Tab-separated table of C-alpha atoms and ligand atoms in Angstrom:
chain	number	residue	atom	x	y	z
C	1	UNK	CA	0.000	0.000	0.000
C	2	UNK	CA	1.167	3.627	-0.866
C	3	UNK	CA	0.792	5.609	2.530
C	4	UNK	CA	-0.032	8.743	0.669
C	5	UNK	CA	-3.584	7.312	-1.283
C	6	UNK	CA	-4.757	7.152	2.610
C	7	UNK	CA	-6.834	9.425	4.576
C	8	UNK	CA	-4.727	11.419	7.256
C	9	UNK	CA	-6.452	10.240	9.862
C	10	UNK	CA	-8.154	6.935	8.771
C	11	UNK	CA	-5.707	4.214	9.339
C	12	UNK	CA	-5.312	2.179	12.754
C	13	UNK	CA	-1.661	1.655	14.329
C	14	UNK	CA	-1.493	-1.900	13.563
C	15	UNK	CA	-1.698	-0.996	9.479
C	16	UNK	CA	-0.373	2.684	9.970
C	17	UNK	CA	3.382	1.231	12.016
C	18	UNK	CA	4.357	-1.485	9.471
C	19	UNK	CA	3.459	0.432	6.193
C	20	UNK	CA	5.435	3.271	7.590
C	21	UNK	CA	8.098	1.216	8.330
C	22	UNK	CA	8.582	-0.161	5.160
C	23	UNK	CA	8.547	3.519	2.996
C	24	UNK	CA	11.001	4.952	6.051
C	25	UNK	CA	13.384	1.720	5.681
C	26	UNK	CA	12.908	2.576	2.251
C	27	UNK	CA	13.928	5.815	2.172
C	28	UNK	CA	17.096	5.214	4.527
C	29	UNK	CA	17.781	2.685	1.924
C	30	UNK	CA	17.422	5.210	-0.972
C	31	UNK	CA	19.284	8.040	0.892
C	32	UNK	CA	22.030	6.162	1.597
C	33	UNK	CA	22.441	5.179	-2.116
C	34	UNK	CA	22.331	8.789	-3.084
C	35	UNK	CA	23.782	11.198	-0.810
C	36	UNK	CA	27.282	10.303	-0.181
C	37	UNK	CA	27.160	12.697	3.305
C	38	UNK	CA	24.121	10.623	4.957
C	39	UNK	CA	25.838	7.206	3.922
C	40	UNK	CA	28.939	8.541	5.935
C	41	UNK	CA	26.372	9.504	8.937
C	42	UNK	CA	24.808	6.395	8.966
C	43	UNK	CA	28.361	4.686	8.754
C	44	UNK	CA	29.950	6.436	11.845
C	45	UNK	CA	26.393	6.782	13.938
C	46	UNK	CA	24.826	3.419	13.018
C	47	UNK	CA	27.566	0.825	12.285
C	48	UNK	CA	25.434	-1.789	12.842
C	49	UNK	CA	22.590	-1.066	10.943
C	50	UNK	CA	20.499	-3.538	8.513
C	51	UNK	CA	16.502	-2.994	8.225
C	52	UNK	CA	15.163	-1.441	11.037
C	53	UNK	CA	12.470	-3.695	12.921
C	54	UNK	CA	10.434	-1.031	14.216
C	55	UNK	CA	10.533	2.603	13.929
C	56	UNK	CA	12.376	3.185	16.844
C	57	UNK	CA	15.234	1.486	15.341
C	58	UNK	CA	15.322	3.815	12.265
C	59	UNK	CA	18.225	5.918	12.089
C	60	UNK	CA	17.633	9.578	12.827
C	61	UNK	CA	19.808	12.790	12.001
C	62	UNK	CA	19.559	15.575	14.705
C	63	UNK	CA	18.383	18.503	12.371
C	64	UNK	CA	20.557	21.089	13.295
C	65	UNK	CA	22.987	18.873	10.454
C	66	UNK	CA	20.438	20.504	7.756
C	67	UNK	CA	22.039	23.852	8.989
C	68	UNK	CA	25.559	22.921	8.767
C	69	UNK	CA	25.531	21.078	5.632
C	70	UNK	CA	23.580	20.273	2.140
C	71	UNK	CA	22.299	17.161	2.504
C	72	UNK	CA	20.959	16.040	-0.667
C	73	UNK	CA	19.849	13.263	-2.081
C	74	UNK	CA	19.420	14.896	-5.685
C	75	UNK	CA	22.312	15.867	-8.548
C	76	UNK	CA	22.528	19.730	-8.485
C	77	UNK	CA	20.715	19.998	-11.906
C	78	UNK	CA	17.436	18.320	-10.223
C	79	UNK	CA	16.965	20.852	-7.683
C	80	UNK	CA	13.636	22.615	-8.006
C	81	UNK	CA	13.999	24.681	-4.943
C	82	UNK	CA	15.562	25.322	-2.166
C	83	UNK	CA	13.311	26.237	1.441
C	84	UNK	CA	15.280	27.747	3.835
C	85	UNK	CA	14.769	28.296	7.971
C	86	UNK	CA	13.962	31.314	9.435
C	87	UNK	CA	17.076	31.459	10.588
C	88	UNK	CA	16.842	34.719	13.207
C	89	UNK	CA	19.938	32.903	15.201
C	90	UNK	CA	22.747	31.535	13.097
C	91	UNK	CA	23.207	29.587	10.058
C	92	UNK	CA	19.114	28.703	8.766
C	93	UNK	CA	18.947	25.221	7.357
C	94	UNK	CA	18.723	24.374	3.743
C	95	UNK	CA	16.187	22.157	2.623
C	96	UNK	CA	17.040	20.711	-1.243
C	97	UNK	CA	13.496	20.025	-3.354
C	98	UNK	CA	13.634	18.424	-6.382
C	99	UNK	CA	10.049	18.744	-8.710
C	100	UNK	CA	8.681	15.569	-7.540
C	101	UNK	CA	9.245	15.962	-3.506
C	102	UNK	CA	7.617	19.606	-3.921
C	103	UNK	CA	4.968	18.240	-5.570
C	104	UNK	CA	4.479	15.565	-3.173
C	105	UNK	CA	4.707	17.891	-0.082
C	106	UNK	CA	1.597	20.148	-1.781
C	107	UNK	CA	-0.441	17.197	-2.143
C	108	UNK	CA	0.015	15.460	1.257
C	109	UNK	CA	-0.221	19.207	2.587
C	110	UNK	CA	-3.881	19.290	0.908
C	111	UNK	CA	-5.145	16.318	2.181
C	112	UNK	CA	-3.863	17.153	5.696
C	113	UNK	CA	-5.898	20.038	5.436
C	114	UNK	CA	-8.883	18.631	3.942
C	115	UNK	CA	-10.562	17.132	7.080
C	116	UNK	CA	-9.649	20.602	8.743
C	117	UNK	CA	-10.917	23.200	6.015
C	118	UNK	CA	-13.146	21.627	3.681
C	119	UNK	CA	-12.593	20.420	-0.070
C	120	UNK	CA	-13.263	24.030	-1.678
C	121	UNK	CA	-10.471	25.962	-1.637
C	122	UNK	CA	-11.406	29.378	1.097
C	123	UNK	CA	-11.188	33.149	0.949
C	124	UNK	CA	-7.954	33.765	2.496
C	125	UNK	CA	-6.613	36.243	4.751
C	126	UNK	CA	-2.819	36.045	5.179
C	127	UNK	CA	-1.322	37.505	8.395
C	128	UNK	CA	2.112	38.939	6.653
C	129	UNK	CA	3.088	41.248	4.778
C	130	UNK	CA	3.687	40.568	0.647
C	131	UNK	CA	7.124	40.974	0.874
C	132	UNK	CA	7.454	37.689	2.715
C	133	UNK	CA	6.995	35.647	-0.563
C	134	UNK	CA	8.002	38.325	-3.167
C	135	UNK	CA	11.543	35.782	-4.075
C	136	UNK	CA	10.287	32.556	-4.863
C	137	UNK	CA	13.424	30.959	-5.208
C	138	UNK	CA	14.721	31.693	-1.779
C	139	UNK	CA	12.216	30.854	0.976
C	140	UNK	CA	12.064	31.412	4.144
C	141	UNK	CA	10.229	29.767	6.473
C	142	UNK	CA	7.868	31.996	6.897
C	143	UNK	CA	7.710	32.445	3.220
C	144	UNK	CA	7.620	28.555	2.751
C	145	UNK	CA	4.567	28.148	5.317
C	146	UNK	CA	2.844	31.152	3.806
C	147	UNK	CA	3.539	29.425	0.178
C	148	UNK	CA	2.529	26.231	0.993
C	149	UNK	CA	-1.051	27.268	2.319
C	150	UNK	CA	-1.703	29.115	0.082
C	151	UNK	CA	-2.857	26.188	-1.970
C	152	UNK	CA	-5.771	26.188	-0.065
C	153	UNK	CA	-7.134	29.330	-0.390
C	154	UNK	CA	-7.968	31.815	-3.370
C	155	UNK	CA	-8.438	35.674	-3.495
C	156	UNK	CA	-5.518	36.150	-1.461
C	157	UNK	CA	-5.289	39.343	0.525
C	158	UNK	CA	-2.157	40.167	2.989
C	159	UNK	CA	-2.895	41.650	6.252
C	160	UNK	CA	-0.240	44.022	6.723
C	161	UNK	CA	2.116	46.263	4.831
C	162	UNK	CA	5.612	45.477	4.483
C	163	UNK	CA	6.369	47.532	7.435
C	164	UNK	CA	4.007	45.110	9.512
C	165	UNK	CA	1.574	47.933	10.287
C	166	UNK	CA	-1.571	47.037	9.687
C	167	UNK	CA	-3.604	46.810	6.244
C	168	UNK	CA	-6.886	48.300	6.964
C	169	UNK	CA	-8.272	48.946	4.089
C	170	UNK	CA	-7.336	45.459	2.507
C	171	UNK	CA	-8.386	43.666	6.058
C	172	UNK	CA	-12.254	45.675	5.614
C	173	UNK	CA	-12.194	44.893	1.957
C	174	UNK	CA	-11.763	41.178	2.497
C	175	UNK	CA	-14.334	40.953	4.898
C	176	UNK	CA	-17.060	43.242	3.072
C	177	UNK	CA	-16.502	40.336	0.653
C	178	UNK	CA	-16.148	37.373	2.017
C	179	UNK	CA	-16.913	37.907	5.850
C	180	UNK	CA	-20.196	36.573	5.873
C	181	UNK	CA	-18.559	33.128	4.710
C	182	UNK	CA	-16.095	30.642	5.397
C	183	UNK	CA	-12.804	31.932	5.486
C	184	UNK	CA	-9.607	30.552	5.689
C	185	UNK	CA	-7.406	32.901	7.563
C	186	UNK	CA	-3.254	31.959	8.440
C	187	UNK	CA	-0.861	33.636	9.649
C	188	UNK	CA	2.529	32.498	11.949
C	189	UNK	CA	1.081	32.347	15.444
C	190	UNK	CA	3.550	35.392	17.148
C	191	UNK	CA	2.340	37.709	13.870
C	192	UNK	CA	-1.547	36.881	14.570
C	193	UNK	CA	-0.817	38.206	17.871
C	194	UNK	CA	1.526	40.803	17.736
C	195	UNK	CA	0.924	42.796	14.621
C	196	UNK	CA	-2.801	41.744	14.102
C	197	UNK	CA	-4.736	40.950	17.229
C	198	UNK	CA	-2.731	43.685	19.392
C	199	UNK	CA	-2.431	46.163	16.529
C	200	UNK	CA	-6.254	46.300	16.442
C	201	UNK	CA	-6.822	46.517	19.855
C	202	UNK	CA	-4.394	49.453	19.987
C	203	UNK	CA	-7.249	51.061	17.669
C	204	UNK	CA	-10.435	49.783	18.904
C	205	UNK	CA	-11.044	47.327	16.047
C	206	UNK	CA	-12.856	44.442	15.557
C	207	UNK	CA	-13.622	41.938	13.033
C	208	UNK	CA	-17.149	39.525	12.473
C	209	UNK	CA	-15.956	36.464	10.577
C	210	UNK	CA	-18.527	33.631	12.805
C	211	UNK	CA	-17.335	31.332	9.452
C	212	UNK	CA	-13.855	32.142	10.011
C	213	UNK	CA	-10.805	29.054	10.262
C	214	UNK	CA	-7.894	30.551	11.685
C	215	UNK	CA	-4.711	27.994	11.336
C	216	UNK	CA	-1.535	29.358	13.247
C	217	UNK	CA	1.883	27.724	13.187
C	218	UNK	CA	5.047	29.126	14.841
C	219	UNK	CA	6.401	28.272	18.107
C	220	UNK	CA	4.922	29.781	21.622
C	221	UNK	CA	8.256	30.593	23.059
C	222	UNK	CA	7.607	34.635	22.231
C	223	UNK	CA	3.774	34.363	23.572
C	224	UNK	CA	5.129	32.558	26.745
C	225	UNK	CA	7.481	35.231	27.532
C	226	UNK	CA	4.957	38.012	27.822
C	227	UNK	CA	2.449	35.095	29.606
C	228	UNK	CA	-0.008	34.268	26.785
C	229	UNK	CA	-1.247	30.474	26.684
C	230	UNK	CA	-3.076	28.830	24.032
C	231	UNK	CA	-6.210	29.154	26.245
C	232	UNK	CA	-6.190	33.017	26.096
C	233	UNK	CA	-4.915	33.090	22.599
C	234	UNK	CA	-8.244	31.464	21.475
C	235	UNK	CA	-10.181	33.656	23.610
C	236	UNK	CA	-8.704	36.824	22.264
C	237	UNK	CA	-8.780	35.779	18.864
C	238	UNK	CA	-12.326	34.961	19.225
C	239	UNK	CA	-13.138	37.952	20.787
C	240	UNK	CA	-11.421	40.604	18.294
C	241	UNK	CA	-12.479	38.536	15.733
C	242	UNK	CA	-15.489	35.954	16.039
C	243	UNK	CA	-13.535	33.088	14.906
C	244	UNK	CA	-14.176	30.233	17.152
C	245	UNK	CA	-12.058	27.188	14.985
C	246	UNK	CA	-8.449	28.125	15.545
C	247	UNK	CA	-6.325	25.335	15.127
C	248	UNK	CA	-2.410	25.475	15.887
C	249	UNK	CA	-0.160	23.709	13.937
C	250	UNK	CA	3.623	22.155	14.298
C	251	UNK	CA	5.995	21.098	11.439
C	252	UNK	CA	9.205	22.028	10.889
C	253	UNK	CA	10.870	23.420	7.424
C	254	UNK	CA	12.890	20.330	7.179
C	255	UNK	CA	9.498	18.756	7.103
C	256	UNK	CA	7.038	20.386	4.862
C	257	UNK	CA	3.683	18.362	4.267
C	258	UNK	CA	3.087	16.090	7.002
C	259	UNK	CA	2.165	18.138	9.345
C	260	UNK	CA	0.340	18.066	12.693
C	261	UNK	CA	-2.532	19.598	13.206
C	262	UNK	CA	-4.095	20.501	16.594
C	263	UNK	CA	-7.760	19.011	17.091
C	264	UNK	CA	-10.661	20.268	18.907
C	265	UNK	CA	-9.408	19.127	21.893
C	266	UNK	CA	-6.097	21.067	21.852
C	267	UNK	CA	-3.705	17.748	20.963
C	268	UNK	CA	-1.747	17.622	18.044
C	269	UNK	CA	-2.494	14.616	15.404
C	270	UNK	CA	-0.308	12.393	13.409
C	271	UNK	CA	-1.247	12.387	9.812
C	272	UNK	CA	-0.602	8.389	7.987
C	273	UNK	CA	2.484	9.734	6.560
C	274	UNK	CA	4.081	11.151	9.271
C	275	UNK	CA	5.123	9.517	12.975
C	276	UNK	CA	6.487	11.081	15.891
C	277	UNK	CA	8.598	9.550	19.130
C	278	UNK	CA	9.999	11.183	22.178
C	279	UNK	CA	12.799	10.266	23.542
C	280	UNK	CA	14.814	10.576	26.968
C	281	UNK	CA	17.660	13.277	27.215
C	282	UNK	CA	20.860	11.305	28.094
C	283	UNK	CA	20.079	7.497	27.437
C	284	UNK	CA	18.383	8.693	24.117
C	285	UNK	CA	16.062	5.751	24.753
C	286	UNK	CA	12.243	6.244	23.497
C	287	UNK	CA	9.995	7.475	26.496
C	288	UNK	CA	7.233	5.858	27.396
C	289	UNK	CA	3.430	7.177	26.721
C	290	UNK	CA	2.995	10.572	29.065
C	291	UNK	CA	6.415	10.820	29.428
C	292	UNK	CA	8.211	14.161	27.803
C	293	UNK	CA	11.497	14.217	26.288
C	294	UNK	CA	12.684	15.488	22.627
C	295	UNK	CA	10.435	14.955	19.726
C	296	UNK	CA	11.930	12.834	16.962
C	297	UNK	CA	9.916	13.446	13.770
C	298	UNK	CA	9.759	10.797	10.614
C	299	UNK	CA	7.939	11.556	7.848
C	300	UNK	CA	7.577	9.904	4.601
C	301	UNK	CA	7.535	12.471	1.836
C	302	UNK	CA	11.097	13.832	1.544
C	303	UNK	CA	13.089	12.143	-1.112
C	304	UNK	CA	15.042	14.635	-2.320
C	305	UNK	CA	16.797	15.020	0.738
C	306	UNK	CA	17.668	12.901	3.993
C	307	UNK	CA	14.849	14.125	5.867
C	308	UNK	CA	12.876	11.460	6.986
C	309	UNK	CA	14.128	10.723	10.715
C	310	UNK	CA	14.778	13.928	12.495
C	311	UNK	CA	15.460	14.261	15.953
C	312	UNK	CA	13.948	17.909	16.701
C	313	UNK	CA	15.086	20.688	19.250
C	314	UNK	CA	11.661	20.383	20.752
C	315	UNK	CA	10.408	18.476	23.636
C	316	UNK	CA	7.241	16.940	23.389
C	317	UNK	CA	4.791	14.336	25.296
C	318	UNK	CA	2.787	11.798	23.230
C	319	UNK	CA	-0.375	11.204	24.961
C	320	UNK	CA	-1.802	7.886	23.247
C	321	UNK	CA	-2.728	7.158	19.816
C	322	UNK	CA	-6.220	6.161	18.035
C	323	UNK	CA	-8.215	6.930	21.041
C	324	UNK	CA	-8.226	10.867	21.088
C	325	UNK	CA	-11.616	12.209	21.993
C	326	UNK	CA	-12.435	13.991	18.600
C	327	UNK	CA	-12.152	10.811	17.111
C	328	UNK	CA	-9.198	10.321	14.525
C	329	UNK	CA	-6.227	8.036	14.403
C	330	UNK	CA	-2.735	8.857	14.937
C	331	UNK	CA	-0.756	9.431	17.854
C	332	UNK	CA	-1.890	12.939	19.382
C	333	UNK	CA	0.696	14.920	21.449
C	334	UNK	CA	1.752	18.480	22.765
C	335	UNK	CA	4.763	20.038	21.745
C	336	UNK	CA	6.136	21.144	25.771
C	337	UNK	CA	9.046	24.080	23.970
C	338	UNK	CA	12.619	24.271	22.940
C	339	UNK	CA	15.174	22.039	24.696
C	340	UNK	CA	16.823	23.574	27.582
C	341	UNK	CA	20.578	24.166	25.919
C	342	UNK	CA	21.797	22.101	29.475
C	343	UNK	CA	19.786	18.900	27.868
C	344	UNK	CA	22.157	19.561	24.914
C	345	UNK	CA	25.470	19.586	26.483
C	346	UNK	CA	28.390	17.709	24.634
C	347	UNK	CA	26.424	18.167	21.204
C	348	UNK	CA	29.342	20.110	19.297
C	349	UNK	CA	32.043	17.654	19.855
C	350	UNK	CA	29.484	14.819	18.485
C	351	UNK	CA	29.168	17.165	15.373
C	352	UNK	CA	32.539	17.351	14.687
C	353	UNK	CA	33.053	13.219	14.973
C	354	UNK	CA	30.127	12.927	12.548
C	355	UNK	CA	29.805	15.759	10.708
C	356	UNK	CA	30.436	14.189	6.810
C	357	UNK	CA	33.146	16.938	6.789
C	358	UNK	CA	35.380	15.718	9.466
C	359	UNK	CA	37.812	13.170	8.973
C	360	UNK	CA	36.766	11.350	11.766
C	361	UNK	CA	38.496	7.698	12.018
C	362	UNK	CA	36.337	6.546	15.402
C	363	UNK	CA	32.691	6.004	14.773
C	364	UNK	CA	32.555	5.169	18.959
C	365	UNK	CA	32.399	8.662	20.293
C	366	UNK	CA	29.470	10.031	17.929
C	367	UNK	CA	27.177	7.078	18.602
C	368	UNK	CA	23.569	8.690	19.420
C	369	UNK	CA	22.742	6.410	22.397
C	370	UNK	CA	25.620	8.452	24.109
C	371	UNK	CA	25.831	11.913	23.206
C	372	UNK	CA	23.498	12.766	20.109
C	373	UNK	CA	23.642	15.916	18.418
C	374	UNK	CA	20.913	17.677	19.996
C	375	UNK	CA	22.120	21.335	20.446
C	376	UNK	CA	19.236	23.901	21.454
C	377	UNK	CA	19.289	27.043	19.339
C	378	UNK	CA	21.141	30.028	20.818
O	401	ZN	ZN1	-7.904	14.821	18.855
């Protein structure tokens, strides 16, 4: 069976683990045959390694690698595009796309968003400003997210001017239009806040879109500092706005498509072509159920590059799978934050060893089990 002719929230573990298995053995299989840098990685890291039995046994890279070098699993004349991170701190990563793995990230993206949004493509009110996506060929991820949903709306309209003030006359527009409807309005979730939500407030404004989906993606970590929680996030945006479905979502660059989507009852879900583990600081060991620890991400979409088992710089907690309350499959989880930099001690040294740039002649010091590559970002 071909994972990506499923529903995203249809299958049951015991079909979901082993067909996923197979396409990520797969793909280690066809990474390692074409991208010289992973084969050395997987070499050094996992000596040992055959066909993983389950997917805790899959090899993983720790992502921060993405920033540090260009993994691809494509000749140069194949690339299609190239996504980068937002990179605000450092070095951002660089994610290689050839045709076919962009084209296979839109589609799985759709029919993510299908259950979420409806079949007809939405209205759609962006939260950014149109310089975000004005070079196509040079993404950020900002510009990547705001890309990629796109495909789900039509009649764009941006938000805010390129100086991030706010776009009133294009915001009243929109909604003289298409207010009384369903909309589909995005936006990264520290922009919704800070230069819509609070930038109206500042004025006295409000909004009526009762219809309104508002999907939000982005990291809490600059809503936590100044005390906002998802709970009062909802509230305010329903209250500026009348939008009552507001649904979070988490995915990294590295992984466009197969994202995870937060449900009705706040938990994020698994999609059929995507899995997610959490393992233990130190021992590296997968954590039990409840238990939090660093979110490894797999995902079977990227081809074009050696994406498919990522350890994140996020913790997590996985809180069961199949049996959330709203009803679909998949493991459903909460992303906790960014790893404490403490959690990540030791990481550099490990990069050197393994980095596919080093000349490193003992594969014992970098194995993951002991000291991973798992560096928080500065
Ligand atoms: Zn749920």
């Amino acid at each position: 069976m071909s994972l990506f002719n499923e529903l995203p929230y249809g299958l049951s573990a015991s079909v979901k683990t082993e067909a996923l298995l197979q396409e990520l053995n797969e793909l280690t299989a066809h990474h390692r045959a074409h991208c010289p840098d992973f084969a050395r990685l997987l070499q050094l890291q996992w000596p040992q390694l055959t066909v993983a039995k389950s997917v805790a046994e899959l090899p993983w890279l720790n992502v921060r690698l993405f920033k540090q070098f260009q993994l691809q699993s494509v000749p140069p004349e194949q690339v299609f595009k190239t996504l980068y991170s937002s990179g605000t701190t450092g070095t951002p990563s660089r994610i290689v796309l050839d045709a076919e793995t962009a084209a296979i990230q839109s589609r799985i993206l759709v029919k993510v968003m299908q259950p979420w949004l409806g079949k007809q493509r939405l209205p759609m009110l962006i939260i950014d400003c149109p310089a975000t996506v004005k070079d196509r060929t040079h993404f950020s991820a900002r510009g990547a997210g705001i890309q990629g949903l796109s495909f789900m709306g039509r009649q764009h309209c941006y938000a805010l001017n390129d100086d991030m003030s706010l776009n009133w006359t294009a915001i009243t527009e929109f909604c003289q239009q298409h207010g009384s409807g369903p909309v589909l309005v995005f936006g990264f979730t520290f922009m919704v806040w800070q230069h819509w939500l609070n930038a109206m407030a500042e004025r006295g404004l409000t909004l009526d879109l009762p219809q309104g989906i508002l999907l939000h993606s982005g990291g809490w970590k600059k809503l936590e500092q100044i005390a906002v929680d998802n709970a009062s996030f909802k509230a305010r945006v329903t209250e500026l706005t009348g939008m009552a479905r507001i649904h979070n979502f988490y995915g990294m660059v590295e992984q466009v498509g197969a994202i995870f989507v937060e449900c009705e009852y706040g938990y994020l879900h698994c999609p059929s072509y995507a899995d997610v583990l959490v393992r233990t600081p130190g021992s590296w060991q997968v954590a039990a159920m409840g238990e939090g620890g660093v979110l490894q991400l797999l995902s079977s979409l990227p081809k074009s590059y050696p994406g498919h088992s990522l350890l994140s710089e996020d913790r997590g907690i996985i809180y069961g799978e199949d049996d959330c309350a709203c009803g679909r499959h998949g493991k459903y989880f909460h992303v906790l934050g960014r790893l404490a930099k403490a959690e990540a001690r030791g990481c550099s040294d490990t990069f050197k060893a393994a980095s596919p740039s080093a000349t490193a002649t003992s594969g014992a010091e970098s194995m993951p089990q002991e000291s991973p590559s798992t560096g928080g970002r500065a």
